Coordinates of C-alpha atoms in Angstrom, one line a residue:
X26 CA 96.4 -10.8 107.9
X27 CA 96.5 -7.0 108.7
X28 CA 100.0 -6.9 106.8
X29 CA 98.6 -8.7 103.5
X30 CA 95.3 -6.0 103.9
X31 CA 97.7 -2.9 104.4
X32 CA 99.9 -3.8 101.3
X33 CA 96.4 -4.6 99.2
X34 CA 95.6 -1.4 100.2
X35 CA 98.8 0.4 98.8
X36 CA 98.4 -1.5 95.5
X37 CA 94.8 -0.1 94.9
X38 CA 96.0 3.6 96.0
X39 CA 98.7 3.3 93.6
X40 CA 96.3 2.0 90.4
X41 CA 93.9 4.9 91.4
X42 CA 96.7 7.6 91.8
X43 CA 98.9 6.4 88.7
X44 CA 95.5 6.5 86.4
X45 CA 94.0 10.0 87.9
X46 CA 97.6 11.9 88.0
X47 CA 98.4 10.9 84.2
X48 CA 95.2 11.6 83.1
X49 CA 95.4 15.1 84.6
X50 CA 98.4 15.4 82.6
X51 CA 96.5 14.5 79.4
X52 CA 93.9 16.3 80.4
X53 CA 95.8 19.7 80.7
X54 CA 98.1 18.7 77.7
X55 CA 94.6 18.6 75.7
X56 CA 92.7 21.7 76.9
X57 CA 96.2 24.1 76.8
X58 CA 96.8 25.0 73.4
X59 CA 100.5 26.4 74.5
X60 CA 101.0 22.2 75.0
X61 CA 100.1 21.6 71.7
X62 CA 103.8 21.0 70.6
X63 CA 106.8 19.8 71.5
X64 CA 107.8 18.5 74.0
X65 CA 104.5 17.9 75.3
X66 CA 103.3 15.3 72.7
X67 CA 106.6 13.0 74.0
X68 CA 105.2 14.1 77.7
X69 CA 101.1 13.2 76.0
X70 CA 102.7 9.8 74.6
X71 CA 104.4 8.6 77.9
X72 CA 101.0 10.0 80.1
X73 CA 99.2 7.6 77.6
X74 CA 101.1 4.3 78.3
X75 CA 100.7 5.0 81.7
X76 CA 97.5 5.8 81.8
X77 CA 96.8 1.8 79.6
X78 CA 99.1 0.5 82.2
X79 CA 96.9 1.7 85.2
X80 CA 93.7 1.4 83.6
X81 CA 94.2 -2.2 81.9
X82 CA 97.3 -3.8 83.1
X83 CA 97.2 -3.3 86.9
X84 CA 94.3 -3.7 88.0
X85 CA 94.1 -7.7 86.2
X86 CA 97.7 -8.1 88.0
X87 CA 95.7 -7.0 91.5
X88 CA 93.2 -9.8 90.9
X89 CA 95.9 -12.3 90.3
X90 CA 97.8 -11.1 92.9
X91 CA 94.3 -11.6 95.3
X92 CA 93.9 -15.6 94.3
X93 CA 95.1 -18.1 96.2
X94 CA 98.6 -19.0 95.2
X95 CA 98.7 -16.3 92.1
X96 CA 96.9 -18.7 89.9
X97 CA 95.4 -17.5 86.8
X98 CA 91.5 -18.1 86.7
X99 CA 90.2 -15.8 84.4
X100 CA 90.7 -18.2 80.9
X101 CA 92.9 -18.0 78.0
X102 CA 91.7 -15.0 76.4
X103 CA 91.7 -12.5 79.0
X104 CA 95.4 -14.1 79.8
X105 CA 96.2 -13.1 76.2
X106 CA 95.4 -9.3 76.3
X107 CA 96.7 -8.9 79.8
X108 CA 99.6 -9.9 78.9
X109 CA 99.9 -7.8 75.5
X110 CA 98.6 -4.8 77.4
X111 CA 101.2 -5.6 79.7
X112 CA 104.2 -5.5 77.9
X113 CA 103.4 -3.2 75.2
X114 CA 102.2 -0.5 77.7
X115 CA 105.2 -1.4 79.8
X116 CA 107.7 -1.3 76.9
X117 CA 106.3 1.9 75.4
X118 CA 106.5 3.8 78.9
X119 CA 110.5 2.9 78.7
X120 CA 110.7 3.9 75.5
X121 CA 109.1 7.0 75.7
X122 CA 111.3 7.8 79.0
X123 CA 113.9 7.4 76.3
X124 CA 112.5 10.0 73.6
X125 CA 111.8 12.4 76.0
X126 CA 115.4 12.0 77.3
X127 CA 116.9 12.5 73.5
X128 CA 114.7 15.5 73.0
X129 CA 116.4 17.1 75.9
X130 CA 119.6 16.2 74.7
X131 CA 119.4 17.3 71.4
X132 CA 117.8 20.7 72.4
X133 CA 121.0 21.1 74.7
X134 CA 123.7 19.9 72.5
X135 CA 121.6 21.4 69.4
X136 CA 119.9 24.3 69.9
X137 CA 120.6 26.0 66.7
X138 CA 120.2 23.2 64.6
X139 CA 117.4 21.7 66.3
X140 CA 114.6 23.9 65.1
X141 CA 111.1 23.6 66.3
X142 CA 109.8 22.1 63.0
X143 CA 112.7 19.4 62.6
X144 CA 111.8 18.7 66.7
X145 CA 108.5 18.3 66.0
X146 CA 109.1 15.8 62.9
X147 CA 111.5 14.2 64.8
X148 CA 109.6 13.4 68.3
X149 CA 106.6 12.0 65.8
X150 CA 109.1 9.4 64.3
X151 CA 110.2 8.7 68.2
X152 CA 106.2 8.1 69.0
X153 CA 105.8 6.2 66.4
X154 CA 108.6 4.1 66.0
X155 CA 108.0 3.9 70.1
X156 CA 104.5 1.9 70.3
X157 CA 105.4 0.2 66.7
X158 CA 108.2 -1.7 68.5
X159 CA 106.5 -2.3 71.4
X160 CA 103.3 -3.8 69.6
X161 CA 105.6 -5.7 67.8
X162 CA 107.1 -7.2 71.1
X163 CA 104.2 -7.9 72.7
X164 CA 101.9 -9.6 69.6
X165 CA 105.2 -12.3 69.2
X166 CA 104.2 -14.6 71.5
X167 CA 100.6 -14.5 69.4
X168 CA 102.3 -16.0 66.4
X169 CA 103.2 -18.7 68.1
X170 CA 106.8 -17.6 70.0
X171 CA 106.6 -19.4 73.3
X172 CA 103.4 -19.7 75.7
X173 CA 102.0 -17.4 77.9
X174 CA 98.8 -19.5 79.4
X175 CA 98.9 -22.7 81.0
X176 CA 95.6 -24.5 81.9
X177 CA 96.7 -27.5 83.6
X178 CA 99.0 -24.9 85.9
X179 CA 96.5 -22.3 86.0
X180 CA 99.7 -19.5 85.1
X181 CA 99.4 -16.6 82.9
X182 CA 102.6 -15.6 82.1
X183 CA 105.1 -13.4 79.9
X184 CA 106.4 -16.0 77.2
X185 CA 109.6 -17.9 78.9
X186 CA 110.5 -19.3 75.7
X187 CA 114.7 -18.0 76.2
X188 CA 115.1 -16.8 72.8
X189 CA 112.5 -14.6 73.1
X190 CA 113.1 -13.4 76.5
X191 CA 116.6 -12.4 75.3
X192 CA 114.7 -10.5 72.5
X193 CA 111.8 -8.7 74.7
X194 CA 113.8 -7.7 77.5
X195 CA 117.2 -6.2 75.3
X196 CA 114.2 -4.7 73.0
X197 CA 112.2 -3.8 76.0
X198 CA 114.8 -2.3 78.8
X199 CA 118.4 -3.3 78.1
X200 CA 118.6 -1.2 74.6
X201 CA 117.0 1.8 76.2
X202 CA 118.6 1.8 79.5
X203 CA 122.3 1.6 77.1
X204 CA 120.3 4.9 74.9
X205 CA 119.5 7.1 78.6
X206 CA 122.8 6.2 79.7
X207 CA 125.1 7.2 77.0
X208 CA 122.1 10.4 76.8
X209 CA 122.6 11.4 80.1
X210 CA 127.0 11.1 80.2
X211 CA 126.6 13.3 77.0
X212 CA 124.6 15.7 78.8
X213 CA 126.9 16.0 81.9
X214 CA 129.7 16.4 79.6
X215 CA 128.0 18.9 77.7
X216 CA 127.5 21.1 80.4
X217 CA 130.6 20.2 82.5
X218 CA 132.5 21.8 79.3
X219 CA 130.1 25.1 79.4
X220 CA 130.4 26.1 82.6
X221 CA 134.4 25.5 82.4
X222 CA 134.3 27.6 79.5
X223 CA 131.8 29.8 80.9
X224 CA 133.2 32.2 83.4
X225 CA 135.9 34.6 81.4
X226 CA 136.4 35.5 77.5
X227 CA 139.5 37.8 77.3
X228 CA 140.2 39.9 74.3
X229 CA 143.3 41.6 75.5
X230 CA 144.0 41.4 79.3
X231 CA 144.6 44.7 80.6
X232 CA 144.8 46.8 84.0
X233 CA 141.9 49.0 84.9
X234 CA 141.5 52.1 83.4
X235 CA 137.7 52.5 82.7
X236 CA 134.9 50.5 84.3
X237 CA 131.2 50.0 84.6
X238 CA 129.9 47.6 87.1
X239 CA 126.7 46.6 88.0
X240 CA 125.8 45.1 90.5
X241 CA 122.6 42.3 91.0
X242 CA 121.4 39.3 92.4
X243 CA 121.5 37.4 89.0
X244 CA 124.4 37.5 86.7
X245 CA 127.0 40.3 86.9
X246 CA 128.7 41.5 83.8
X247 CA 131.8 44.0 84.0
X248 CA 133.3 45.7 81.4
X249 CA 137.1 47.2 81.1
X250 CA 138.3 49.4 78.4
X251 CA 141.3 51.1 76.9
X252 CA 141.9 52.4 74.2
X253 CA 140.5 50.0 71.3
X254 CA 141.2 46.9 73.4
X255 CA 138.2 45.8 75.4
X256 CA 137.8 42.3 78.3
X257 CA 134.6 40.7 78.4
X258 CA 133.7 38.8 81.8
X259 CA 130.3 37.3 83.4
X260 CA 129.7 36.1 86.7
X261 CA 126.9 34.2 87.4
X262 CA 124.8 31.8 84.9
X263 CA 122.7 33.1 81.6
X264 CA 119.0 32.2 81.1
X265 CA 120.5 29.8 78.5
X266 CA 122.7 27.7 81.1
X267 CA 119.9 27.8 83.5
X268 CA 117.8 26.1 81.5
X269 CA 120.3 23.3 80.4
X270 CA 120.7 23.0 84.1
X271 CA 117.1 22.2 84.9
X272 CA 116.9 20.3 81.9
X273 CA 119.5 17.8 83.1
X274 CA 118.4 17.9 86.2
X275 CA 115.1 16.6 85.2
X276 CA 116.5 14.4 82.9
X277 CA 118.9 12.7 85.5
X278 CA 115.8 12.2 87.8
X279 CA 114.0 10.8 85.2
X280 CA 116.5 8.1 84.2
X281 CA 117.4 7.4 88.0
X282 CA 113.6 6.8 88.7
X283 CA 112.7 4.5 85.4
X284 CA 116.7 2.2 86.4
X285 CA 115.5 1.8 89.6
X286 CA 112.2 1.0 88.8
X287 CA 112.5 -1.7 86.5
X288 CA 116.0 -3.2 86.9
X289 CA 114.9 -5.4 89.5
X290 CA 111.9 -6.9 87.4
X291 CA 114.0 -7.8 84.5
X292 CA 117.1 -9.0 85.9
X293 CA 115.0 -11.5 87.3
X294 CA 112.8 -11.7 84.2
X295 CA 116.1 -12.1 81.7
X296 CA 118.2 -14.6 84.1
X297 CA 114.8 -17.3 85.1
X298 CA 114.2 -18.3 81.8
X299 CA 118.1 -18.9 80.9
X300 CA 119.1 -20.4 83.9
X301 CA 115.7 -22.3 85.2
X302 CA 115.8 -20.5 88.4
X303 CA 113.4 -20.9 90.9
X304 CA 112.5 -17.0 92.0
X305 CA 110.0 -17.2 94.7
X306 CA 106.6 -15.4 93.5
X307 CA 106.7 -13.3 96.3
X308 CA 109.8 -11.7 94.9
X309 CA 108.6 -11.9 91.4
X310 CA 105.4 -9.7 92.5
X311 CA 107.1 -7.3 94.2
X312 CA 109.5 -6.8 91.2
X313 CA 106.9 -6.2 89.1
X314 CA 104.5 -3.8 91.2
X315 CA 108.4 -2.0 91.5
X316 CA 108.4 -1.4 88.0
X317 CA 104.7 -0.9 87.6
X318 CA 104.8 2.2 89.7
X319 CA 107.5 3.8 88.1
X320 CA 104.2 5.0 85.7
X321 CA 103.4 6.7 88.7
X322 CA 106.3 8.7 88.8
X323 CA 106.7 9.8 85.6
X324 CA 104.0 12.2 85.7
X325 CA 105.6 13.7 88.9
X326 CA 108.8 13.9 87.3
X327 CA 108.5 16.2 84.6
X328 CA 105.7 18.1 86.2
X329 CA 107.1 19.1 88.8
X330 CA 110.1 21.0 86.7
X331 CA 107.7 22.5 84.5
X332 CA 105.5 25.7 86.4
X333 CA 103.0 25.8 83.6
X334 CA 101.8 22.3 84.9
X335 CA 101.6 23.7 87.9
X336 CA 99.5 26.6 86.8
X337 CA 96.9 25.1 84.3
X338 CA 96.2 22.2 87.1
X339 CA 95.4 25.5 89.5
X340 CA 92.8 26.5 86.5
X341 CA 91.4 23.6 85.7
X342 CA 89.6 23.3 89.5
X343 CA 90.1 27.0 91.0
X344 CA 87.9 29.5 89.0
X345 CA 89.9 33.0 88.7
X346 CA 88.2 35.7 90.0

């Protein structure tokens, strides 16, 4: 039917687009020495799962998804490393959602302890500890936890076996959705509590007597003085606070992208295999493509808050005269 063609269609545009946009990103993050640190390497890591999860993982879901009744006809072995690819790429995209949203947290609540060196050593750990966990989720069901092919039923399949759904999906999504929640109300409160205590620091209040004021469109800063006594006031937000401010922002967007993305898939994915529900494939494919494309996003997250993206995409295809 036209409707089945038109949402083929949107599938392939979104494989294409979610493989070209990342690699841009890792392109750039490569040829720009300036994005040789961090938090670009957190920002090179998550381009990287996303870029496995477009290149490997959806285009083998595509096919499946084009066979008559979603059967699996492409033999065990292919079944195998779709499936790995799947939910390591899949898990370490979370995950590194996750670092990137503690980096911005610490360098908020942190900034003078957080020093580029221990960042740097500490957003290595994150990577690594990152796609070590997710390897180790997704090579379990090699060892012989559960099943993921079926010949007889032609299904290729995450492993339903419930103990280690409970497992993949609280190692997976549930532990790092609690981590960019309890991140992000840190955050907020963090910055609820500056800008209360932003806007007067008093010495000794005192009527006017001497004052320079200048005026501007960014922040305003007056002074009063008399005698040895002296009030200190600011209107308007520092380059500091304007900074945290974006941060969060981005940070918030990020989060509320990667919940909405994925919730769905593994609601359903946590619940079926405990309870033996029956959720219609239909549902089960669009759950999934729902959380696939939230690799697409990512990219378009944390570029767009960031103009040096913006810029070194402008040089890599317009030559500066």
């Amino acid at each position: 039917s036209i409707f089945t063609i038109l949402i083929l269609t949107l599938l392939v545009l979104l494989t294409v687009a979610t493989f070209l946009w990342n690699l841009l990103v890792l392109v750039t993050i490569l040829r720009v020495k300036a994005f040789h640190r961090v938090p670009h390497n957190l920002v090179a890591s998550t381009a990287v799962s996303d870029v496995l999860v477009a290149a490997l993982v959806m285009p083998l879901s595509l096919v499946k998804e084009l066979s008559a009744g979603r059967r699996w006809r492409l033999g065990r072995e292919l079944c195998l490393v779709w499936v790995c690819f799947d939910v390591m790429c899949c898990t370490a995209s979370i995950w590194n959602v996750t670092a990137i949203a503690l980096d911005r947290y610490w360098s908020i609540t942190r900034h003078l302890e957080y020093t580029l060196l221990t960042r740097r050593r500490i957003s290595n750990i994150m990577i690594a500890l990152t796609w070590a966990l997710s390897a180790a989720i997704s090579l379990a069901p090699l060892f012989g936890w559960g099943e993921t092919y079926s010949p007889e039923q032609e299904l290729c399949q995450v492993s339903q076996e419930p103990s280690y759904t409970i497992v993949s999906t609280g190692g997976a999504f549930y532990l790092p959705l609690c981590v960019v929640l309890f991140v992000y109300w840190k955050i907020y409160k963090a910055a609820k509590f500056r800008m209360g205590g932003r806007r007067s620091n008093a010495v000794v209040p005192l009527p006017n007597t001497a004052q320079v004021k200048e005026a501007s469109h960014g922040p305003q800063m007056v002074f009063t003085a008399r005698h040895a006594a002296i009030t200190f006031q600011t209107d308007g937000e520092t380059w500091r606070e304007q900074k945290e401010k974006k941060a969060a922002l981005m940070v918030g967007i990020l989060i509320g992208v990667f919940v909405l993305c994925w919730i769905p898939f593994f609601i359903t994915e946590l619940i079926s295999p405990l309870c033996s529900c029956n959720i219609p494939p239909l549902w089960k494919s669009i759950f999934l493509w729902l959380g696939y494309s939230n690799s697409f996003f990512n990219p378009l997250i944390y570029t767009a808050f960031n103009k040096n993206y913006n810029n070194a995409f402008k040089n890599l295809f317009v030559k500066q005269r």
